[in-house]
Amino acid sequence: TTSKVLHTNTGIIGTMGTGKTQFTKSLVTQLLWETKNNIGSQPIGILIFDYKGDYIKDDFVKATKAQVYTLDALPYNPLALDVHENALSKLPLHTASSIKETISTAYGLGNKQQQTLRDAIMNAYEERGIDKNDKSTWLRVAPTIADVCKGFLENENITQDSLYAALITLYEFEIFEPDATKTKSLFELLSDGVMVINLSGYDESVQNLVVAITLDLFYTQMQKTGHSKIEGDYRQLNKMILVDEADKFLS
């Protein structure tokens, strides 16, 4: 009820074996089953970052009809431009700076490496004919992370430093779909209910990088979508995020 607090932020904590995961699975399932009680009977899209593979088990997937994705050609493009009437000016530059900051934080990049990364992203936009100052070009097919990595790795003068390590990982594992025409918006993928991104088995830096990039994209599309409806004391739930083992990411 919004008479208490407007947001729906929730933390679930407890020591090992106390039932955190089972409780969370039950909570998510009941939210989906009870959408008839949401304002306007609005279906809820729930994005789950699964660090340990707890949310890919048959009982949960069957109960929620969850779509499970591994870190192999994830079908959304972090460099896609969400163009709308309130979009920032020089939107490609803002998007490039956001991705640059996220990758830099995950891999501890220095100032020079950050500038090199931002230039590589902007070059990828320019290769697609997207001009930061010309809004009419923003609707063209955006480059992908693979395009950025490929352009960077083709440079004869690159050094095998932490920036190289970050981009070669993204490129070789093909974590994000390399073909932009095969991608959808994250919110479109979430319109079907539960979307689980299975992070288990990957290096922690890769896990956290995927979560951070995806959260940036979620935030951008959330701003584009606008505020959810409020009816009396109650607020409609549209999209929710669950970060399993959140302490790993928050640290």
Short mmCIF file of C-alpha atoms in Angstrom, two decimals:
data_model
loop_
_atom_site.label_atom_id
_atom_site.label_comp_id
_atom_site.label_asym_id
_atom_site.label_seq_id
_atom_site.Cartn_x
_atom_site.Cartn_y
_atom_site.Cartn_z
CA THR A 1 0.00 0.00 0.00
CA THR A 2 1.41 3.40 -1.05
CA SER A 3 0.17 4.99 2.17
CA LYS A 4 3.18 3.24 3.77
CA VAL A 5 5.83 3.46 1.02
CA LEU A 6 5.72 4.04 -2.78
CA HIS A 7 8.39 1.59 -3.96
CA THR A 8 8.34 -2.21 -3.81
CA ASN A 9 12.00 -2.80 -2.89
CA THR A 10 12.36 -5.98 -0.83
CA GLY A 11 15.34 -7.72 0.73
CA ILE A 12 15.23 -11.40 1.70
CA ILE A 13 17.97 -12.39 4.15
CA GLY A 14 18.83 -15.33 6.36
CA THR A 15 21.55 -17.85 7.15
CA MET A 16 22.17 -21.00 5.09
CA GLY A 17 19.35 -23.52 5.00
CA THR A 18 16.65 -21.24 6.40
CA GLY A 19 14.59 -21.36 3.19
CA LYS A 20 15.38 -18.04 1.44
CA THR A 21 15.29 -19.55 -2.04
CA GLN A 22 12.17 -21.64 -1.46
CA PHE A 23 10.37 -18.63 0.02
CA THR A 24 11.41 -16.46 -2.95
CA LYS A 25 10.27 -19.08 -5.47
CA SER A 26 6.91 -19.21 -3.73
CA LEU A 27 6.61 -15.42 -3.63
CA VAL A 28 7.38 -15.04 -7.34
CA THR A 29 4.95 -17.83 -8.26
CA GLN A 30 2.14 -16.33 -6.19
CA LEU A 31 2.71 -12.87 -7.72
CA LEU A 32 2.22 -14.43 -11.16
CA TRP A 33 -0.78 -16.55 -10.16
CA GLU A 34 -2.54 -13.61 -8.48
CA THR A 35 -2.24 -10.99 -11.26
CA LYS A 36 -6.04 -10.82 -11.29
CA ASN A 37 -5.62 -8.77 -8.11
CA ASN A 38 -3.12 -6.37 -9.71
CA ILE A 39 -4.51 -2.99 -10.80
CA GLY A 40 -6.13 -3.58 -14.19
CA SER A 41 -5.23 -7.28 -13.87
CA GLN A 42 -1.85 -6.23 -15.29
CA PRO A 43 0.50 -9.19 -15.94
CA ILE A 44 3.86 -8.86 -14.16
CA GLY A 45 7.18 -9.34 -15.95
CA ILE A 46 9.85 -10.66 -13.58
CA LEU A 47 13.55 -10.68 -14.49
CA ILE A 48 15.62 -13.12 -12.42
CA PHE A 49 19.41 -13.11 -12.24
CA ASP A 50 20.21 -16.66 -11.11
CA TYR A 51 23.77 -17.01 -9.79
CA LYS A 52 23.48 -20.62 -8.59
CA GLY A 53 20.99 -22.28 -10.94
CA ASP A 54 18.19 -22.41 -8.35
CA TYR A 55 15.54 -20.93 -10.63
CA ILE A 56 16.06 -23.24 -13.62
CA LYS A 57 14.78 -26.34 -11.83
CA ASP A 58 11.71 -28.08 -13.23
CA ASP A 59 9.34 -27.30 -10.35
CA PHE A 60 9.80 -23.53 -10.65
CA VAL A 61 9.98 -23.41 -14.45
CA LYS A 62 6.79 -25.48 -14.74
CA ALA A 63 4.90 -23.44 -12.13
CA THR A 64 5.83 -20.07 -13.66
CA LYS A 65 6.31 -21.04 -17.35
CA ALA A 66 9.68 -19.30 -17.05
CA GLN A 67 11.87 -18.65 -20.10
CA VAL A 68 15.45 -19.61 -19.20
CA TYR A 69 18.43 -18.01 -20.94
CA THR A 70 22.11 -18.90 -20.61
CA LEU A 71 25.00 -16.51 -21.26
CA ASP A 72 25.02 -17.45 -24.92
CA ALA A 73 23.66 -14.92 -27.42
CA LEU A 74 21.30 -13.23 -24.96
CA PRO A 75 18.55 -11.89 -27.26
CA TYR A 76 18.72 -8.18 -26.33
CA ASN A 77 21.15 -5.48 -27.40
CA PRO A 78 22.70 -3.26 -24.69
CA LEU A 79 23.62 -0.70 -27.37
CA ALA A 80 20.08 -0.37 -28.75
CA LEU A 81 18.83 3.22 -28.63
CA ASP A 82 15.46 3.75 -26.94
CA VAL A 83 14.22 6.76 -28.87
CA HIS A 84 11.19 8.56 -27.44
CA GLU A 85 9.97 12.13 -27.02
CA ASN A 86 11.86 12.63 -23.74
CA ALA A 87 15.07 10.94 -24.93
CA LEU A 88 18.31 12.69 -24.00
CA SER A 89 20.08 14.79 -26.60
CA LYS A 90 23.15 13.05 -28.06
CA LEU A 91 21.57 9.74 -26.97
CA PRO A 92 24.26 7.50 -28.59
CA LEU A 93 26.92 9.28 -26.54
CA HIS A 94 24.96 8.79 -23.30
CA THR A 95 24.45 5.11 -24.10
CA ALA A 96 28.15 4.67 -24.90
CA SER A 97 29.15 6.41 -21.67
CA SER A 98 26.81 4.21 -19.62
CA ILE A 99 28.19 0.97 -21.11
CA LYS A 100 31.72 2.31 -20.69
CA GLU A 101 31.14 3.03 -17.00
CA THR A 102 29.62 -0.42 -16.40
CA ILE A 103 32.44 -2.36 -18.06
CA SER A 104 35.04 -0.10 -16.42
CA THR A 105 33.62 -0.74 -12.95
CA ALA A 106 33.45 -4.51 -13.49
CA TYR A 107 37.05 -4.75 -14.71
CA GLY A 108 38.68 -1.81 -12.88
CA LEU A 109 39.72 0.05 -16.06
CA GLY A 110 41.92 3.13 -15.93
CA ASN A 111 41.10 6.53 -17.47
CA LYS A 112 42.95 5.88 -20.72
CA GLN A 113 41.28 2.47 -21.16
CA GLN A 114 37.88 4.03 -20.49
CA GLN A 115 38.44 6.63 -23.19
CA THR A 116 39.57 3.91 -25.63
CA LEU A 117 36.44 1.89 -24.87
CA ARG A 118 34.12 4.86 -25.33
CA ASP A 119 35.80 5.69 -28.66
CA ALA A 120 35.36 2.06 -29.79
CA ILE A 121 31.63 2.21 -28.99
CA MET A 122 31.15 5.54 -30.77
CA ASN A 123 33.07 4.24 -33.80
CA ALA A 124 30.67 1.27 -33.92
CA TYR A 125 27.69 3.66 -33.98
CA GLU A 126 29.30 5.68 -36.76
CA GLU A 127 29.92 2.49 -38.77
CA ARG A 128 26.15 1.95 -38.67
CA GLY A 129 25.52 5.50 -39.88
CA ILE A 130 24.31 6.68 -36.48
CA ASP A 131 25.25 10.30 -35.73
CA LYS A 132 25.01 11.47 -32.12
CA ASN A 133 23.77 14.89 -33.33
CA ASP A 134 21.23 13.65 -35.89
CA LYS A 135 18.14 12.20 -34.21
CA SER A 136 16.81 10.87 -37.52
CA THR A 137 19.71 8.36 -37.64
CA TRP A 138 19.02 6.95 -34.17
CA LEU A 139 16.30 4.64 -35.52
CA ARG A 140 18.82 2.74 -37.65
CA VAL A 141 19.91 -0.73 -36.52
CA ALA A 142 22.31 -0.19 -33.63
CA PRO A 143 25.69 -1.94 -33.38
CA THR A 144 26.09 -4.84 -30.97
CA ILE A 145 28.70 -5.56 -28.32
CA ALA A 146 30.25 -7.95 -30.87
CA ASP A 147 30.66 -5.08 -33.35
CA VAL A 148 32.44 -3.00 -30.71
CA CYS A 149 34.74 -5.88 -29.76
CA LYS A 150 35.51 -6.71 -33.38
CA GLY A 151 36.42 -3.10 -34.19
CA PHE A 152 38.62 -2.89 -31.10
CA LEU A 153 40.41 -6.20 -31.73
CA GLU A 154 41.16 -5.27 -35.35
CA ASN A 155 43.36 -2.41 -34.15
CA GLU A 156 47.00 -3.40 -34.67
CA ASN A 157 48.17 -1.29 -31.73
CA ILE A 158 46.09 -2.85 -28.96
CA THR A 159 47.79 -4.11 -25.82
CA GLN A 160 46.69 -7.18 -23.89
CA ASP A 161 45.55 -5.33 -20.78
CA SER A 162 42.38 -5.47 -18.65
CA LEU A 163 40.32 -3.75 -21.38
CA TYR A 164 41.47 -6.38 -23.86
CA ALA A 165 40.57 -9.12 -21.35
CA ALA A 166 37.07 -7.68 -20.85
CA LEU A 167 36.26 -7.35 -24.55
CA ILE A 168 37.82 -10.64 -25.64
CA THR A 169 35.66 -12.39 -23.02
CA LEU A 170 32.48 -10.73 -24.30
CA TYR A 171 33.46 -11.42 -27.91
CA GLU A 172 34.60 -15.04 -27.68
CA PHE A 173 31.82 -16.23 -25.40
CA GLU A 174 29.23 -14.33 -27.52
CA ILE A 175 27.36 -13.49 -24.33
CA PHE A 176 25.09 -11.07 -26.20
CA GLU A 177 23.50 -11.82 -29.59
CA PRO A 178 25.97 -10.58 -32.25
CA ASP A 179 23.25 -9.96 -34.87
CA ALA A 180 21.20 -6.90 -33.96
CA THR A 181 18.32 -7.95 -36.24
CA LYS A 182 17.76 -11.02 -34.04
CA THR A 183 17.36 -9.03 -30.81
CA LYS A 184 14.28 -7.71 -29.00
CA SER A 185 13.83 -5.04 -26.36
CA LEU A 186 14.28 -6.32 -22.81
CA PHE A 187 10.76 -5.22 -21.82
CA GLU A 188 9.31 -7.10 -24.81
CA LEU A 189 11.05 -10.26 -23.61
CA LEU A 190 9.64 -9.65 -20.14
CA SER A 191 6.07 -9.32 -21.39
CA ASP A 192 5.75 -13.11 -21.29
CA GLY A 193 6.14 -13.46 -17.50
CA VAL A 194 9.33 -14.78 -15.92
CA MET A 195 12.70 -14.45 -17.63
CA VAL A 196 15.58 -16.26 -15.90
CA ILE A 197 19.18 -15.45 -16.84
CA ASN A 198 21.23 -18.44 -15.69
CA LEU A 199 24.63 -17.08 -14.55
CA SER A 200 25.88 -20.28 -12.92
CA GLY A 201 29.23 -21.63 -14.02
CA TYR A 202 30.70 -18.31 -15.15
CA ASP A 203 33.46 -16.21 -13.61
CA GLU A 204 32.13 -13.73 -11.04
CA SER A 205 33.35 -10.72 -13.04
CA VAL A 206 31.39 -11.95 -16.08
CA GLN A 207 28.30 -12.60 -13.96
CA ASN A 208 28.39 -9.12 -12.45
CA LEU A 209 29.08 -7.51 -15.83
CA VAL A 210 25.99 -9.13 -17.37
CA VAL A 211 23.83 -8.08 -14.40
CA ALA A 212 25.11 -4.50 -14.51
CA ILE A 213 24.69 -4.09 -18.28
CA THR A 214 21.19 -5.60 -18.14
CA LEU A 215 20.15 -3.39 -15.20
CA ASP A 216 21.30 -0.31 -17.14
CA LEU A 217 19.13 -1.41 -20.05
CA PHE A 218 16.19 -2.13 -17.73
CA TYR A 219 16.49 1.34 -16.17
CA THR A 220 16.51 3.04 -19.58
CA GLN A 221 13.40 1.18 -20.74
CA MET A 222 11.71 1.79 -17.39
CA GLN A 223 12.16 5.54 -17.90
CA LYS A 224 10.74 5.27 -21.42
CA THR A 225 7.69 3.32 -20.19
CA GLY A 226 6.92 5.82 -17.42
CA HIS A 227 5.24 5.53 -14.03
CA SER A 228 2.91 2.67 -13.19
CA LYS A 229 -0.72 3.37 -12.31
CA ILE A 230 -1.85 4.22 -8.78
CA GLU A 231 -5.39 3.45 -7.71
CA GLY A 232 -6.32 4.63 -4.24
CA ASP A 233 -3.59 3.40 -1.91
CA TYR A 234 -2.34 0.74 -4.33
CA ARG A 235 0.28 0.82 -7.03
CA GLN A 236 0.22 -1.40 -10.10
CA LEU A 237 3.14 -3.83 -10.47
CA ASN A 238 4.45 -4.01 -14.05
CA LYS A 239 8.06 -5.24 -13.97
CA MET A 240 10.17 -6.60 -11.12
CA ILE A 241 13.80 -7.68 -10.78
CA LEU A 242 15.16 -10.46 -8.59
CA VAL A 243 18.91 -10.60 -7.99
CA ASP A 244 19.83 -13.91 -6.39
CA GLU A 245 22.94 -13.73 -4.17
CA ALA A 246 22.61 -9.95 -4.37
CA ASP A 247 25.51 -9.36 -1.96
CA LYS A 248 27.92 -10.55 -4.69
CA PHE A 249 26.66 -7.84 -7.00
CA LEU A 250 26.09 -5.06 -4.48
CA SER A 251 29.66 -5.31 -3.17
#
